[in-house]
Amino acid sequence: MIVTLIVLCEVGFWVLLAAGLALRYLAKKPRLGAAVLLCEPLLEVVLLVVTAIDLKNGAEPDMRHGLAAVYIGFTVGLGHSTIRWVDARVAHRFAGGPPPVKPPKYGMARAVHEWKVAARWTVAAVTALALLQAAIWYVGGDGDASTLQDWQKKMLLLIGINVAVAGGYTLFPKREPAAERGAGGGDAAEAGQEAMNRPEKW
């Protein structure tokens, strides 16, 4: 049941996102569209409650419960930026908004961008870690929490990978090719600075 609910929550996320943006830009009802988008967190609340009830009723913690915690964590860390990412593109396509700015490619601007992306993934992983730990404490010493602990190790690995990638761009910044630098270095730097606030899809 939990796996099915996770799938339904994922489908519901994209259905609500599409409906909210359609109301916002196609139907010209921005307030109603915003209200629909604000319903997104309710999906995670439902999933969290069902998972807790399942454990309370005596279910052994397994991959399903760990996956539910991870899904909620990723929605907390990446859901908002995903909505902003899609919103910018829909606004450009249907409402005459400015074209989405591409992320910076070179130098410290790229390093800062990667640290922001790493921060989002870290928030997602830490949220999942906290929910997993809560489930482990809930099970207590008499139950088998090894599956949940395995998920925690995966979350720690995910954090490490993101920090390593961002650190690599910081210690070894990618240099802009001479041809591109001569063609419009000033414009590229300005665009890179603006792009650092661009949300990242998970």
Coordinates of N, CA, C and O in Angstrom, one line a residue, residues 101-110 113 174-196:
V101 N 17.2 31.6 -17.6 CA 18.6 31.8 -17.7 C 19.4 30.5 -17.4 O 19.1 29.8 -16.5
K102 N 20.3 30.2 -18.3 CA 21.1 28.9 -18.1 C 22.1 29.1 -16.9 O 22.5 30.2 -16.6
P103 N 22.4 28.0 -16.3 CA 23.4 28.1 -15.1 C 24.7 28.5 -15.6 O 25.1 28.3 -16.8
P104 N 25.5 29.2 -14.8 CA 26.9 29.5 -15.2 C 27.7 28.3 -15.5 O 27.5 27.3 -14.9
K105 N 28.7 28.4 -16.4 CA 29.5 27.3 -16.8 C 30.9 27.3 -16.2 O 31.5 26.3 -16.0
Y106 N 31.4 28.5 -15.9 CA 32.8 28.6 -15.5 C 33.0 29.4 -14.2 O 32.2 30.1 -13.8
G107 N 34.2 29.2 -13.7 CA 34.7 30.0 -12.6 C 34.0 29.8 -11.3 O 33.3 28.8 -11.1
M108 N 34.1 30.8 -10.5 CA 33.5 30.8 -9.2 C 32.0 30.9 -9.2 O 31.3 30.4 -8.3
A109 N 31.5 31.5 -10.3 CA 30.0 31.5 -10.5 C 29.4 30.1 -10.6 O 28.4 29.8 -10.0
R110 N 30.1 29.2 -11.3 CA 29.7 27.8 -11.4 C 29.8 27.1 -10.0 O 29.0 26.3 -9.6
H113 N 27.0 28.1 -7.9 CA 25.8 27.4 -8.3 C 25.7 26.0 -7.8 O 24.7 25.5 -7.4
K174 N 36.4 25.5 -13.4 CA 36.4 25.3 -14.9 C 36.7 26.7 -15.5 O 35.9 27.6 -15.3
R175 N 37.7 26.7 -16.4 CA 38.0 28.0 -17.0 C 37.2 28.2 -18.3 O 37.0 27.2 -19.1
E176 N 36.9 29.4 -18.6 CA 36.1 29.8 -19.8 C 37.1 29.7 -21.0 O 38.2 30.3 -20.9
P177 N 36.7 29.1 -22.1 CA 37.6 29.1 -23.3 C 37.8 30.5 -23.8 O 37.0 31.4 -23.6
A178 N 39.0 30.7 -24.3 CA 39.4 32.1 -24.8 C 38.4 32.6 -25.8 O 38.1 33.8 -25.8
A179 N 37.9 31.7 -26.7 CA 37.0 32.2 -27.7 C 35.7 32.8 -27.1 O 35.2 33.8 -27.5
E180 N 35.1 32.1 -26.1 CA 33.9 32.5 -25.5 C 34.2 33.8 -24.7 O 33.4 34.7 -24.6
R181 N 35.4 33.8 -24.0 CA 35.7 35.0 -23.2 C 35.8 36.2 -24.0 O 35.4 37.3 -23.6
G182 N 36.4 36.1 -25.2 CA 36.5 37.3 -26.1 C 35.2 37.7 -26.7 O 35.0 38.8 -27.0
A183 N 34.3 36.7 -26.9 CA 33.0 37.0 -27.6 C 32.1 37.8 -26.7 O 31.2 38.5 -27.2
G184 N 32.1 37.5 -25.5 CA 31.1 38.2 -24.6 C 31.3 37.9 -23.2 O 30.3 37.5 -22.5
G185 N 32.5 38.1 -22.6 CA 32.7 37.7 -21.3 C 31.9 38.5 -20.3 O 31.4 38.0 -19.3
G186 N 31.7 39.8 -20.6 CA 30.9 40.6 -19.7 C 29.5 40.2 -19.6 O 28.9 40.0 -18.5
D187 N 28.9 39.9 -20.7 CA 27.5 39.4 -20.7 C 27.4 38.1 -20.0 O 26.4 37.8 -19.3
A188 N 28.3 37.2 -20.3 CA 28.3 35.9 -19.6 C 28.4 35.9 -18.1 O 27.7 35.2 -17.4
A189 N 29.2 36.9 -17.7 CA 29.4 37.0 -16.2 C 28.1 37.5 -15.6 O 27.7 37.0 -14.5
E190 N 27.5 38.5 -16.3 CA 26.2 39.0 -15.8 C 25.1 37.9 -15.7 O 24.4 37.8 -14.8
A191 N 25.0 37.1 -16.8 CA 24.1 36.1 -16.9 C 24.3 35.0 -15.8 O 23.4 34.5 -15.2
G192 N 25.6 34.7 -15.6 CA 26.0 33.7 -14.6 C 25.5 34.2 -13.2 O 25.1 33.3 -12.4
Q193 N 25.7 35.5 -12.9 CA 25.3 35.9 -11.6 C 23.8 35.8 -11.4 O 23.3 35.4 -10.3
E194 N 23.0 36.1 -12.4 CA 21.6 36.0 -12.4 C 21.1 34.6 -12.2 O 20.2 34.3 -11.6
A195 N 21.9 33.6 -12.9 CA 21.5 32.2 -12.9 C 21.7 31.5 -11.6 O 21.2 30.4 -11.4
M196 N 22.4 32.1 -10.7 CA 22.7 31.4 -9.4 C 21.5 31.2 -8.6 O 21.5 30.4 -7.7

